[in-house]
Amino acid sequence: MLVNNNTQAMSTVQQIKRPDMDPANAAASALYSGALQAAQQSVTVPSAQKELDKASDRIDEAFAKTRVQLQTTASASDVPATGSTSGARAEFTDYMTKSPAERIRDQLLKERGLTLEELNAMPVEQQNAFAKEVSERLKQQQDQQVAAKSVNPQAQVLKETLAAI
């Protein structure tokens, strides 16, 4: 509020009318902000949510401990951790590079409990019989694949379409 000490100018006294300067608004604002703070303090996270957060923290801690234990076990063991993985990868790569006939041959050797060296040490007649059995199984396998495709070509197309999706 502007006040002029000149008595003649008393009629020109002007009061500033701003809402933020009004004492009633200031009091209401203070009450509102106080009530808002009290409401914010009284509104807390439900206890169930707090328990979930604690459980999640315990789970994270357990995983971290397990990871540390696994890392120390792997580093302390005599077998390197990557050795078994690369061995499995090499075995898989070897298997996938084999022809179907070689796969069938290996399967027959395993069924009979023989090794490739033992097969090569057999007489030629037994080796030929073994080779004939491998070729028969290979032919059976190919016939089964052809039969599966030719039995119902529409069903096969449908299967391939669904597999592509």
Short mmCIF file of C-alpha atoms in Angstrom, two decimals:
data_model
loop_
_atom_site.label_atom_id
_atom_site.label_comp_id
_atom_site.label_asym_id
_atom_site.label_seq_id
_atom_site.Cartn_x
_atom_site.Cartn_y
_atom_site.Cartn_z
CA MET A 1 0.00 0.00 0.00
CA LEU A 2 1.33 3.38 -0.99
CA VAL A 3 0.80 6.19 1.48
CA ASN A 4 1.30 9.80 0.77
CA ASN A 5 1.83 12.03 3.82
CA ASN A 6 0.35 14.97 1.99
CA THR A 7 -3.18 15.53 3.27
CA GLN A 8 -4.32 16.81 -0.09
CA ALA A 9 -3.19 13.66 -1.71
CA MET A 10 -5.08 11.48 0.80
CA SER A 11 -7.89 11.10 -1.64
CA THR A 12 -5.49 9.68 -4.16
CA VAL A 13 -4.25 6.95 -1.90
CA GLN A 14 -4.32 3.82 -3.89
CA GLN A 15 -4.15 0.40 -2.52
CA ILE A 16 -2.47 -2.25 -4.53
CA LYS A 17 -4.92 -5.05 -5.23
CA ARG A 18 -2.86 -8.17 -5.91
CA PRO A 19 -4.21 -11.50 -4.84
CA ASP A 20 -0.89 -12.62 -3.40
CA MET A 21 -0.71 -9.52 -1.23
CA ASP A 22 -4.17 -9.96 0.24
CA PRO A 23 -3.89 -11.09 3.87
CA ALA A 24 -6.82 -13.47 3.53
CA ASN A 25 -5.24 -15.17 0.52
CA ALA A 26 -1.89 -15.38 2.27
CA ALA A 27 -3.49 -17.02 5.31
CA ALA A 28 -5.42 -19.45 3.09
CA SER A 29 -2.28 -20.27 1.16
CA ALA A 30 -0.36 -20.97 4.36
CA LEU A 31 -3.15 -23.19 5.63
CA TYR A 32 -3.35 -25.01 2.29
CA SER A 33 0.39 -25.62 2.07
CA GLY A 34 0.46 -26.81 5.69
CA ALA A 35 -2.45 -29.15 5.04
CA LEU A 36 -0.80 -30.39 1.87
CA GLN A 37 2.44 -31.14 3.71
CA ALA A 38 0.57 -32.93 6.46
CA ALA A 39 -1.35 -34.97 3.89
CA GLN A 40 1.82 -35.88 2.06
CA GLN A 41 3.43 -37.01 5.29
CA SER A 42 0.41 -39.03 6.33
CA VAL A 43 0.16 -40.76 2.95
CA THR A 44 2.78 -43.47 3.09
CA VAL A 45 3.56 -46.50 1.02
CA PRO A 46 1.32 -49.35 2.12
CA SER A 47 2.97 -51.91 4.34
CA ALA A 48 2.42 -54.63 1.74
CA GLN A 49 4.45 -52.66 -0.78
CA LYS A 50 7.20 -52.19 1.79
CA GLU A 51 7.26 -55.95 2.42
CA LEU A 52 7.46 -56.61 -1.33
CA ASP A 53 10.37 -54.21 -1.62
CA LYS A 54 12.15 -55.95 1.25
CA ALA A 55 11.54 -59.36 -0.32
CA SER A 56 12.84 -58.10 -3.66
CA ASP A 57 15.95 -56.78 -1.95
CA ARG A 58 16.51 -60.14 -0.25
CA ILE A 59 16.13 -61.97 -3.56
CA ASP A 60 18.59 -59.62 -5.26
CA GLU A 61 21.02 -60.16 -2.41
CA ALA A 62 20.67 -63.95 -2.66
CA PHE A 63 21.33 -63.85 -6.40
CA ALA A 64 24.38 -61.69 -5.86
CA LYS A 65 25.75 -64.10 -3.24
CA THR A 66 25.10 -67.08 -5.52
CA ARG A 67 26.86 -65.37 -8.41
CA VAL A 68 29.89 -64.62 -6.25
CA GLN A 69 29.98 -68.23 -5.00
CA LEU A 70 29.75 -69.59 -8.53
CA GLN A 71 32.50 -67.28 -9.74
CA THR A 72 34.83 -68.26 -6.92
CA THR A 73 34.03 -71.95 -7.42
CA ALA A 74 34.68 -71.71 -11.15
CA SER A 75 37.94 -69.85 -10.70
CA ALA A 76 39.11 -72.22 -7.95
CA SER A 77 38.34 -75.42 -9.83
CA ASP A 78 40.94 -77.21 -11.92
CA VAL A 79 38.70 -77.32 -15.01
CA PRO A 80 38.31 -73.94 -16.68
CA ALA A 81 34.69 -72.82 -17.00
CA THR A 82 35.02 -72.12 -20.72
CA GLY A 83 36.66 -75.47 -21.47
CA SER A 84 33.45 -77.46 -21.10
CA THR A 85 31.53 -74.98 -23.19
CA SER A 86 34.04 -75.01 -26.00
CA GLY A 87 34.18 -78.82 -25.82
CA ALA A 88 30.42 -79.05 -26.22
CA ARG A 89 30.51 -76.53 -29.02
CA ALA A 90 33.25 -78.48 -30.80
CA GLU A 91 31.31 -81.72 -30.36
CA PHE A 92 28.17 -80.13 -31.77
CA THR A 93 30.08 -78.62 -34.70
CA ASP A 94 31.66 -82.00 -35.45
CA TYR A 95 28.25 -83.67 -35.38
CA MET A 96 26.67 -81.06 -37.66
CA THR A 97 29.46 -81.29 -40.23
CA LYS A 98 28.96 -85.04 -40.59
CA SER A 99 26.91 -86.42 -43.44
CA PRO A 100 23.68 -88.32 -42.65
CA ALA A 101 25.47 -91.60 -43.48
CA GLU A 102 28.24 -90.79 -40.98
CA ARG A 103 25.66 -89.94 -38.33
CA ILE A 104 23.89 -93.25 -38.90
CA ARG A 105 27.23 -95.08 -38.82
CA ASP A 106 28.10 -93.47 -35.48
CA GLN A 107 24.65 -94.34 -34.13
CA LEU A 108 25.03 -98.00 -35.16
CA LEU A 109 28.51 -98.14 -33.64
CA LYS A 110 27.14 -96.76 -30.40
CA GLU A 111 24.24 -99.25 -30.40
CA ARG A 112 26.67 -102.13 -30.82
CA GLY A 113 29.22 -100.76 -28.36
CA LEU A 114 31.95 -100.50 -30.98
CA THR A 115 34.43 -97.81 -31.92
CA LEU A 116 35.51 -96.79 -35.40
CA GLU A 117 38.92 -98.38 -34.79
CA GLU A 118 37.28 -101.68 -33.85
CA LEU A 119 35.13 -101.52 -36.99
CA ASN A 120 38.22 -100.93 -39.15
CA ALA A 121 39.93 -103.89 -37.47
CA MET A 122 37.07 -106.24 -38.44
CA PRO A 123 37.30 -108.48 -41.48
CA VAL A 124 36.20 -106.97 -44.77
CA GLU A 125 33.00 -109.07 -44.90
CA GLN A 126 31.82 -107.70 -41.52
CA GLN A 127 32.74 -104.16 -42.60
CA ASN A 128 30.72 -104.61 -45.80
CA ALA A 129 27.74 -105.97 -43.82
CA PHE A 130 27.98 -102.98 -41.51
CA ALA A 131 28.16 -100.58 -44.48
CA LYS A 132 25.12 -102.30 -46.03
CA GLU A 133 23.15 -101.83 -42.80
CA VAL A 134 24.13 -98.14 -42.74
CA SER A 135 22.94 -97.70 -46.33
CA GLU A 136 19.64 -99.48 -45.54
CA ARG A 137 18.97 -97.21 -42.56
CA LEU A 138 19.87 -94.18 -44.64
CA LYS A 139 17.41 -95.28 -47.33
CA GLN A 140 14.72 -95.88 -44.70
CA GLN A 141 15.31 -92.43 -43.25
CA GLN A 142 15.05 -90.80 -46.68
CA ASP A 143 11.90 -92.78 -47.51
CA GLN A 144 10.32 -91.65 -44.25
CA GLN A 145 11.13 -88.02 -45.05
CA VAL A 146 9.68 -88.32 -48.54
CA ALA A 147 6.59 -90.09 -47.22
CA ALA A 148 6.04 -87.43 -44.59
CA LYS A 149 6.10 -84.73 -47.26
CA SER A 150 4.02 -86.56 -49.86
CA VAL A 151 1.28 -88.03 -47.65
CA ASN A 152 -0.60 -84.77 -47.39
CA PRO A 153 1.10 -81.93 -49.25
CA GLN A 154 -1.51 -79.41 -48.13
CA ALA A 155 -0.89 -80.27 -44.49
CA GLN A 156 2.84 -79.91 -45.07
CA VAL A 157 2.36 -76.49 -46.67
CA LEU A 158 0.16 -75.50 -43.75
CA LYS A 159 2.80 -76.67 -41.25
CA GLU A 160 5.53 -74.76 -43.07
CA THR A 161 3.35 -71.64 -43.21
CA LEU A 162 2.57 -71.85 -39.53
CA ALA A 163 6.23 -72.46 -38.73
CA ALA A 164 7.16 -69.38 -40.73
CA ILE A 165 4.76 -67.27 -38.71
#
